[in-house]
PDB file of C-alpha atoms (C1' of nucleotides) in Angstrom:
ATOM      1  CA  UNK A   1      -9.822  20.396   8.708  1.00  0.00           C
ATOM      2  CA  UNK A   2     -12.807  18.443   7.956  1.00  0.00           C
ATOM      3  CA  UNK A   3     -12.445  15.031   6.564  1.00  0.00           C
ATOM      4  CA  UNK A   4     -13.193  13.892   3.655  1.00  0.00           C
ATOM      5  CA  UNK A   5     -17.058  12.384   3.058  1.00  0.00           C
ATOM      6  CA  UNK A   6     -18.370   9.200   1.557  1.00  0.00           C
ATOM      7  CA  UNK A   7     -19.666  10.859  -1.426  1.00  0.00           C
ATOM      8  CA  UNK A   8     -15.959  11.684  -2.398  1.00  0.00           C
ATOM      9  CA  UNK A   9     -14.966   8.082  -2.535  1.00  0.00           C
ATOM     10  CA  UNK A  10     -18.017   7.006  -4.398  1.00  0.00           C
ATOM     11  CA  UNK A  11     -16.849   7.901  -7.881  1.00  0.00           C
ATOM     12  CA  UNK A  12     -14.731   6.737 -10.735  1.00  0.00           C
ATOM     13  CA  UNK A  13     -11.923   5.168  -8.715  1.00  0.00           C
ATOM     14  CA  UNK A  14      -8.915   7.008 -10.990  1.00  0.00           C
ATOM     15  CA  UNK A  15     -10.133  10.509 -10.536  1.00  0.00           C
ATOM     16  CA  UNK A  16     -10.401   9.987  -6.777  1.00  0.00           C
ATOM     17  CA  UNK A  17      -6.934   8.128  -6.982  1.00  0.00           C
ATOM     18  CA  UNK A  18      -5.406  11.811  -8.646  1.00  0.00           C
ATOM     19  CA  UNK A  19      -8.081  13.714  -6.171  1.00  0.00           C
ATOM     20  CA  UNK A  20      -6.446  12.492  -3.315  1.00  0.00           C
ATOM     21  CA  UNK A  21      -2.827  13.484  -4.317  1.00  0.00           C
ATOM     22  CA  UNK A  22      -2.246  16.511  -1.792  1.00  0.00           C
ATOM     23  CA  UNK A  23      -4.390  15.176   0.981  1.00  0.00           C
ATOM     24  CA  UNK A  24      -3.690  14.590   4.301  1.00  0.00           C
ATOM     25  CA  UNK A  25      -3.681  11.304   6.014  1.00  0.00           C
ATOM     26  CA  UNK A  26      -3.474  11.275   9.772  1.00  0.00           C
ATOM     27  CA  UNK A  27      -3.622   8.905  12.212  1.00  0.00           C
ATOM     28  CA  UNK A  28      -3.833   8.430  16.046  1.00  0.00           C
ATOM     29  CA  UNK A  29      -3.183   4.342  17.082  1.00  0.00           C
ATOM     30  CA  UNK A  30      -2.054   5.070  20.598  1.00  0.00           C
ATOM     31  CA  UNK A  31      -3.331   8.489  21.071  1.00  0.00           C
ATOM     32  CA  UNK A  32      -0.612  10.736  19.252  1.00  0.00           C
ATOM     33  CA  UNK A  33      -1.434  12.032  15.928  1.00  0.00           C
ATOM     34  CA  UNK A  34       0.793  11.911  12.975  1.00  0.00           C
ATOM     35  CA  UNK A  35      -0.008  13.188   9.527  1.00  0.00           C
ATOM     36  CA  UNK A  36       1.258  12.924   5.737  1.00  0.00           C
ATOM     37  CA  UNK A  37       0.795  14.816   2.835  1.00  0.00           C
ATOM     38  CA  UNK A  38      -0.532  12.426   0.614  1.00  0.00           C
ATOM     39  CA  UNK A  39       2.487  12.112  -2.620  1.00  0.00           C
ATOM     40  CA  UNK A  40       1.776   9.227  -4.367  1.00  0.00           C
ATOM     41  CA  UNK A  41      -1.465   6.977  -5.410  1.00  0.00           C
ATOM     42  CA  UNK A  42      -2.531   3.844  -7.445  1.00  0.00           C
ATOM     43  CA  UNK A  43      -5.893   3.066  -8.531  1.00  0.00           C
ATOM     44  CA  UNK A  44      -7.052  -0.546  -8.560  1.00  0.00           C
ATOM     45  CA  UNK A  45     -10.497  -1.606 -10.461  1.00  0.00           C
ATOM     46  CA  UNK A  46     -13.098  -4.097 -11.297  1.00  0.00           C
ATOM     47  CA  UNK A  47     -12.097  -6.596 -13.852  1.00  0.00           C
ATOM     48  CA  UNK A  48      -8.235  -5.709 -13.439  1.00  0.00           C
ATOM     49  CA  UNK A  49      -5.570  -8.852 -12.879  1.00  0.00           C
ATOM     50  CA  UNK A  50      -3.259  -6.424 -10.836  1.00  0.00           C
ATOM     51  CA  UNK A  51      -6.193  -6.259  -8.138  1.00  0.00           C
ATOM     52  CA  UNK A  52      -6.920  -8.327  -5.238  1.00  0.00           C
ATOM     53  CA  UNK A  53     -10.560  -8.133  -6.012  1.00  0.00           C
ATOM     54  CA  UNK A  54      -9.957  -9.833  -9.029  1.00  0.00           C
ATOM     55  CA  UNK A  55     -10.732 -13.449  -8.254  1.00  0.00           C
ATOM     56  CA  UNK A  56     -14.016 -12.511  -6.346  1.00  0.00           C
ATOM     57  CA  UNK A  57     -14.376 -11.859  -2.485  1.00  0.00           C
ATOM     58  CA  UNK A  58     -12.385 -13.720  -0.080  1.00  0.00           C
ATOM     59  CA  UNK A  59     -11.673 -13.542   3.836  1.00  0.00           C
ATOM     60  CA  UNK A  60      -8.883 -10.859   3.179  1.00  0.00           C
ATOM     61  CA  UNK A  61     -10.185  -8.813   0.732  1.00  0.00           C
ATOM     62  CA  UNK A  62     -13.862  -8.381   1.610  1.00  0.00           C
ATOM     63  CA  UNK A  63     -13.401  -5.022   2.990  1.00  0.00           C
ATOM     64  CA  UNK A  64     -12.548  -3.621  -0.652  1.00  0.00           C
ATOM     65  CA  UNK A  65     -16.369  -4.570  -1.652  1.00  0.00           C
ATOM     66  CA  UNK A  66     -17.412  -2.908   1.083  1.00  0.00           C
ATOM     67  CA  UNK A  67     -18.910   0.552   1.694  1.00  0.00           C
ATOM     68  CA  UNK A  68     -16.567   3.639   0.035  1.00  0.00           C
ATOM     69  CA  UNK A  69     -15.065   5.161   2.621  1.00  0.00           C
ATOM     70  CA  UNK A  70     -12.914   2.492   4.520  1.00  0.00           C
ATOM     71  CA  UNK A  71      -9.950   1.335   4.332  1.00  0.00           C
ATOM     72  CA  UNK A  72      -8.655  -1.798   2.893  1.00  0.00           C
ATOM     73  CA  UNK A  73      -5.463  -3.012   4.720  1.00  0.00           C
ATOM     74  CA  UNK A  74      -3.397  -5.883   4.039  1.00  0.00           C
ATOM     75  CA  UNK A  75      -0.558  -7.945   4.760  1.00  0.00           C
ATOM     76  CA  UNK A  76       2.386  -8.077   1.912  1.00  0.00           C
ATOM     77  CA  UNK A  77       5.192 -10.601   2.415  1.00  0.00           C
ATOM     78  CA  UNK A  78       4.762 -11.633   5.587  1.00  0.00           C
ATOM     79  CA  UNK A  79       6.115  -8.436   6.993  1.00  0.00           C
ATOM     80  CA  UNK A  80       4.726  -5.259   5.874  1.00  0.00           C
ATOM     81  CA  UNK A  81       1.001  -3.649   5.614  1.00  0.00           C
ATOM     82  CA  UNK A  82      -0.555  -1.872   3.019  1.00  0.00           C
ATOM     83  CA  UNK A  83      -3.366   0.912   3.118  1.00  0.00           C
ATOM     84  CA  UNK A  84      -6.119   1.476   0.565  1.00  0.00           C
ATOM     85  CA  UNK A  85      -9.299   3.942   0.284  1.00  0.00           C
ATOM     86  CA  UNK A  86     -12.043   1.884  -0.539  1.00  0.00           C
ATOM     87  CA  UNK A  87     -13.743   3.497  -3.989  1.00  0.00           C
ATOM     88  CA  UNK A  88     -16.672   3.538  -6.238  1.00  0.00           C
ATOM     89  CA  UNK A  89     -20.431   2.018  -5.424  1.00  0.00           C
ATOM     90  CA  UNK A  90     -20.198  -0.675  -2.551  1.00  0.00           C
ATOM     91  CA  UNK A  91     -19.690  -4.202  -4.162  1.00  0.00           C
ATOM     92  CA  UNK A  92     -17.871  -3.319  -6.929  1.00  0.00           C
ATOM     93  CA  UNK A  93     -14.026  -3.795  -5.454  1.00  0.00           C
ATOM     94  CA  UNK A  94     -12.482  -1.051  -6.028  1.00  0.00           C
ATOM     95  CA  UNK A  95      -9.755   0.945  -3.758  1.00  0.00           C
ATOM     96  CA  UNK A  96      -6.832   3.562  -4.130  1.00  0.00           C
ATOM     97  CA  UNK A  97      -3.586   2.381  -2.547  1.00  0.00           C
ATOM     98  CA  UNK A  98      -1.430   4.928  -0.479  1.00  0.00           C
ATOM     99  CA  UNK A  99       1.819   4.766  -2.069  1.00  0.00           C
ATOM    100  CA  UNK A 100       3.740   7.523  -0.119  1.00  0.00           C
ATOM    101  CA  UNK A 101       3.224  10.533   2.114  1.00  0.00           C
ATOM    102  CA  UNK A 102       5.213  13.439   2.971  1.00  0.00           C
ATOM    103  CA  UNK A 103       5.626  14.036   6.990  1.00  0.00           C
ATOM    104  CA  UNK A 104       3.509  16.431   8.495  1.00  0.00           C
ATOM    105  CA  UNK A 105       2.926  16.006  12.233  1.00  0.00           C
ATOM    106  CA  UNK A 106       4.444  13.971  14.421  1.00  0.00           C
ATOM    107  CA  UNK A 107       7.924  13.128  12.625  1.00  0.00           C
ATOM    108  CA  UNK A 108       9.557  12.157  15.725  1.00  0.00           C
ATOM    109  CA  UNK A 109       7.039   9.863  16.246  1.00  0.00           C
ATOM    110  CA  UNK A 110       7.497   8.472  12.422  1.00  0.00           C
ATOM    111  CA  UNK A 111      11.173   7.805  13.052  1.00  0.00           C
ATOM    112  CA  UNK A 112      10.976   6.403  16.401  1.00  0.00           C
ATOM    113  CA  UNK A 113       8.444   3.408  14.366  1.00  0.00           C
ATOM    114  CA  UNK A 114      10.658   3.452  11.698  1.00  0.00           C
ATOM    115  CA  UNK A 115      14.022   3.568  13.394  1.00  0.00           C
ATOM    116  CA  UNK A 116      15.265   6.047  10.356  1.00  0.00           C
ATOM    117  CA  UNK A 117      15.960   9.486  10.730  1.00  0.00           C
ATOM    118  CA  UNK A 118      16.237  10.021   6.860  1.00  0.00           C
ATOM    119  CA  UNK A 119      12.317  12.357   6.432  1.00  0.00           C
ATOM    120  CA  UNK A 120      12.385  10.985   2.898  1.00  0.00           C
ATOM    121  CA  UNK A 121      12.479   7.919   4.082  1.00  0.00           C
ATOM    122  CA  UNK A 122       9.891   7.673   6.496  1.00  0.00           C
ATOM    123  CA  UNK A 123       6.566   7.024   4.302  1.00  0.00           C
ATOM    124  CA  UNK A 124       7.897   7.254   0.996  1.00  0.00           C
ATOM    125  CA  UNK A 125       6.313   3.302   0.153  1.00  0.00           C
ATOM    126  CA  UNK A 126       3.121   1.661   1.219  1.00  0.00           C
ATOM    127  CA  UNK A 127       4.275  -0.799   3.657  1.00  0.00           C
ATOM    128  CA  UNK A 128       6.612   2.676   4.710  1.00  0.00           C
ATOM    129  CA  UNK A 129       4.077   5.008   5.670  1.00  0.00           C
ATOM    130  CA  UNK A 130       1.819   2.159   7.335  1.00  0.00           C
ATOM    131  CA  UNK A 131       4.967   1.644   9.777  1.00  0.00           C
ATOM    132  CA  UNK A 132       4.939   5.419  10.503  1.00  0.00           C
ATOM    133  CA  UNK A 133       1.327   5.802  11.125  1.00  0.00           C
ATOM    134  CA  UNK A 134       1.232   2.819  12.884  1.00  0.00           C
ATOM    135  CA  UNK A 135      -1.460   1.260  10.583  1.00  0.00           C
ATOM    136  CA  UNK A 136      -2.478  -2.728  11.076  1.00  0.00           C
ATOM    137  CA  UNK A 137      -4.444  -5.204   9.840  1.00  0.00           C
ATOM    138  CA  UNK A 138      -6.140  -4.159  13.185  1.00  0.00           C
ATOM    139  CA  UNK A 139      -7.706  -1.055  11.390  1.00  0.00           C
ATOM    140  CA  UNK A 140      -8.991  -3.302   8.354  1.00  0.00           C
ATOM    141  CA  UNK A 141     -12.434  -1.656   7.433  1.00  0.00           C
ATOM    142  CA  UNK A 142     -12.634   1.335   9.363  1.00  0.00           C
ATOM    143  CA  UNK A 143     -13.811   4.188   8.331  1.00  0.00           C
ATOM    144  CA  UNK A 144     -12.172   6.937   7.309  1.00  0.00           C
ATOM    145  CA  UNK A 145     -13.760  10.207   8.174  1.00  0.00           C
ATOM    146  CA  UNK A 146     -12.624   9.583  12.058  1.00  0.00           C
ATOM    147  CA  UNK A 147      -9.925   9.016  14.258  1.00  0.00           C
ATOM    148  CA  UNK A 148      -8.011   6.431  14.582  1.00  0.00           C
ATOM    149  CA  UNK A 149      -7.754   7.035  10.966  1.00  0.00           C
ATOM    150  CA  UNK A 150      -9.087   9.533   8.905  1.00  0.00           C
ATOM    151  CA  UNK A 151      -8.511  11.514   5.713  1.00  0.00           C
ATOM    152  CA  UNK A 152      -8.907  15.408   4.859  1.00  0.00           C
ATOM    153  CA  UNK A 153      -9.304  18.061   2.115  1.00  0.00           C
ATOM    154  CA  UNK A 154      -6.212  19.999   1.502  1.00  0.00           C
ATOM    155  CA  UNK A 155      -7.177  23.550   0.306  1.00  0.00           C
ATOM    156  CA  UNK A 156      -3.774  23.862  -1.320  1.00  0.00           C
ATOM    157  CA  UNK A 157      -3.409  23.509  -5.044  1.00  0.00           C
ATOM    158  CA  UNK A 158      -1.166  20.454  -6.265  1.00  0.00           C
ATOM    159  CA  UNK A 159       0.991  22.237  -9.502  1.00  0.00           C
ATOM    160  CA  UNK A 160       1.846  18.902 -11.096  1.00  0.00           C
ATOM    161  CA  UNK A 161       0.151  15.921 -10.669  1.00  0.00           C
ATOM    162  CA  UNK A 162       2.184  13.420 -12.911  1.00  0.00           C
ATOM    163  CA  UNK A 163       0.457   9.876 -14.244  1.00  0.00           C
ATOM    164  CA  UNK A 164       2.461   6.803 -14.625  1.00  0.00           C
ATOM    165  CA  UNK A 165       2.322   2.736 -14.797  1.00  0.00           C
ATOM    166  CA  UNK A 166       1.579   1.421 -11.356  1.00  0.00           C
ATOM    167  CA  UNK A 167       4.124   0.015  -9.141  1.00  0.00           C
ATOM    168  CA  UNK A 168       5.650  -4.010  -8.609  1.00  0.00           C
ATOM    169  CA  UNK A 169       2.226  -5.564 -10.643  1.00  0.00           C
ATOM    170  CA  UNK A 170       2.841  -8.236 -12.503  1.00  0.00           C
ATOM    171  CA  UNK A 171      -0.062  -8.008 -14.727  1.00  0.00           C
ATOM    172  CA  UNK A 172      -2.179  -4.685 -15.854  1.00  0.00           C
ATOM    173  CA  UNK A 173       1.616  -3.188 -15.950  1.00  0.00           C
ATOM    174  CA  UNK A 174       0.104  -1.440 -19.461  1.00  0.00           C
ATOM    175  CA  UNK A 175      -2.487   0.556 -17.595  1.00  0.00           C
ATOM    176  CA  UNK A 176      -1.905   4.195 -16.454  1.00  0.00           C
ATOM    177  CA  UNK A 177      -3.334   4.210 -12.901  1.00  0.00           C
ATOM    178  CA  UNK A 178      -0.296   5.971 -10.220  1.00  0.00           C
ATOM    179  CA  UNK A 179      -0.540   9.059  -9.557  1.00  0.00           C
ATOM    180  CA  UNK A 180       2.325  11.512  -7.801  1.00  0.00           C
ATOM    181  CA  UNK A 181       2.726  14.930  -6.767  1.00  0.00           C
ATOM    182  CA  UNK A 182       6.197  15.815  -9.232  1.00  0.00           C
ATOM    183  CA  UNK A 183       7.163  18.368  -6.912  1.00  0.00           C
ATOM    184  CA  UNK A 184       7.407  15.639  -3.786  1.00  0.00           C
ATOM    185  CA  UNK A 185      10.808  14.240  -2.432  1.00  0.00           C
ATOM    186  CA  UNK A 186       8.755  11.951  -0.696  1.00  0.00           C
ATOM    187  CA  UNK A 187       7.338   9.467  -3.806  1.00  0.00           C
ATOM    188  CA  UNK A 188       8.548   5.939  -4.012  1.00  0.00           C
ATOM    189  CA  UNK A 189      11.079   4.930  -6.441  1.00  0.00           C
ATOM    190  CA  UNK A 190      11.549   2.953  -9.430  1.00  0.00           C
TER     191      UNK A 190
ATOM    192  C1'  DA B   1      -1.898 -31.177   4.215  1.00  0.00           C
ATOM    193  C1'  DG B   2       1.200 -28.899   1.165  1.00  0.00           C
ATOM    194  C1'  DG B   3       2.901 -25.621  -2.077  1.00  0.00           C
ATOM    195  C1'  DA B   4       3.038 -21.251  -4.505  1.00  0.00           C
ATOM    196  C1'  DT B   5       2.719 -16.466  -4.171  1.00  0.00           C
ATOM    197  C1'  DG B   6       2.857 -11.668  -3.371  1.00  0.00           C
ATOM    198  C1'  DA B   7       0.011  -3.858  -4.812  1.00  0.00           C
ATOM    199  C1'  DT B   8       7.589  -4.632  -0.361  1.00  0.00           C
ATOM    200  C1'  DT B   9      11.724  -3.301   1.997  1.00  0.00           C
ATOM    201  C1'  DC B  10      16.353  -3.601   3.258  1.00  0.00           C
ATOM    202  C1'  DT B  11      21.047  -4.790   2.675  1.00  0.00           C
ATOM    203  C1'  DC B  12      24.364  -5.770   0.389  1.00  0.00           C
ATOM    204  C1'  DT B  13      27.752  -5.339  -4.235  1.00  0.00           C
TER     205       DT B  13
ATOM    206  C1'  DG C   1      20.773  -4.251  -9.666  1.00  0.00           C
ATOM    207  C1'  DA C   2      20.221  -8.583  -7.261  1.00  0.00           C
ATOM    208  C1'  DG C   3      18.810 -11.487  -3.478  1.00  0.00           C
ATOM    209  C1'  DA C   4      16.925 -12.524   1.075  1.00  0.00           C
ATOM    210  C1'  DA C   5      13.519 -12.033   4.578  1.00  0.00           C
ATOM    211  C1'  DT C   6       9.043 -14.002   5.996  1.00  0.00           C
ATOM    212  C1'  DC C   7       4.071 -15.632   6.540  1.00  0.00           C
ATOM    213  C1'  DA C   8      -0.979 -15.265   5.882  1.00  0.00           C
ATOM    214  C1'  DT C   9      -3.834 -16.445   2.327  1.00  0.00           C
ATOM    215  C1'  DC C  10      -5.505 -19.057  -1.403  1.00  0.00           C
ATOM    216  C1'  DC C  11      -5.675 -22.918  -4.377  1.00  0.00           C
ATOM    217  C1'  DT C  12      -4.595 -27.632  -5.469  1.00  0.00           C
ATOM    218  C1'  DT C  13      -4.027 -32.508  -3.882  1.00  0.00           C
TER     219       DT C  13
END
DNA sequence: AGGATGATTCTCT
DNA sequence: GAGAATCATCCTT
């Protein structure tokens, strides 16, 4: 499986936020590879209150004006991480967030991290599927066309992509920017 | 130097 | 459905 290229992230951020539904997202922190199904997206843009990049760059979120093609990973509430795809032209400040995944490869691994033996359970939120994979603030910026975290193409149709209001934002609430695969056990709730 | 604040999750009831 | 946990970051004194 061949990972997905810069080019792909360097368009309108929505349309790679539904692209990505049905992707795979693997990862290999300590040499083991575990993989998702990618179930569940939100797309974050320039000029919108709901994002980060809102205010301008700062320390944490300089790696969403970077290059597309990284990730952007941050700390939420003092406890859990958070994984976006950096999007669009470099500068701009755009990302898609990983909302959920559906276990792939390595589920033993995913519930030894998450001490939960529940499969719908294991990545089915952002700070979730960051505790499966193993993903830190120590992978901040990398890029994502190689291990220890990379991204790839599924070939696979997805039959119903549905589009909602995004997730726990306080402001931008109106705008229609999550994504999920319908047909997934694995989305987050709400 | 201090205070407010999260793109969340878990554990209750 | 509500409330606590928990802390780095950012903005205001």
């Amino acid at each position: 499986m061949s990972p997905l290229a810069r080019s792909f992230y360097e368009r309108v951020t929505p349309v790679v936020a539904q692209e990505l539904i049905g992707c795979f997202l693997h990862s290999a922190v300590e040499g083991e590879e575990v993989a998702g199904r990618i179930v569940e997206t939100e797309a974050y843009l320039e000029g919108d209150p709901a994002s980060h990049s809102f205010k301008g760059i700062t320390a944490r979120n300089a790696s969403m004006f970077g290059p597309p093609g990284i990730a952007y990973i941050y700390r939420i509430y003092g406890i859990h991480w958070c994984m976006n795809a950096v999007t669009g032209p470099a500068g701009k400040g755009e990302a898609v967030l990983i909302r959920a995944l559906e276990p792939v490869l390595g589920e033993d691994l995913m519930r030894r991290r998450r001490s939960l033996q529940d499969r719908r359970l294991l990545c089915s939120g952002p700070g979730r599927l960051c505790q499966a994979l193993g993903i830190t603030g120590a992978l901040n910026g990398a890029s994502l066309d190689v291990p220890p975290l990379w991204i790839t193409r599924n070939h696979e149709r997805v039959r119903n992509v549905v589009i909602s209001a995004r997730v726990g934002v306080a402001k931008g609430r109106e705008q229609m920017l999550r994504f999920l695969d319908r047909d997934s056990q694995c989305v987050s709730r709400r």
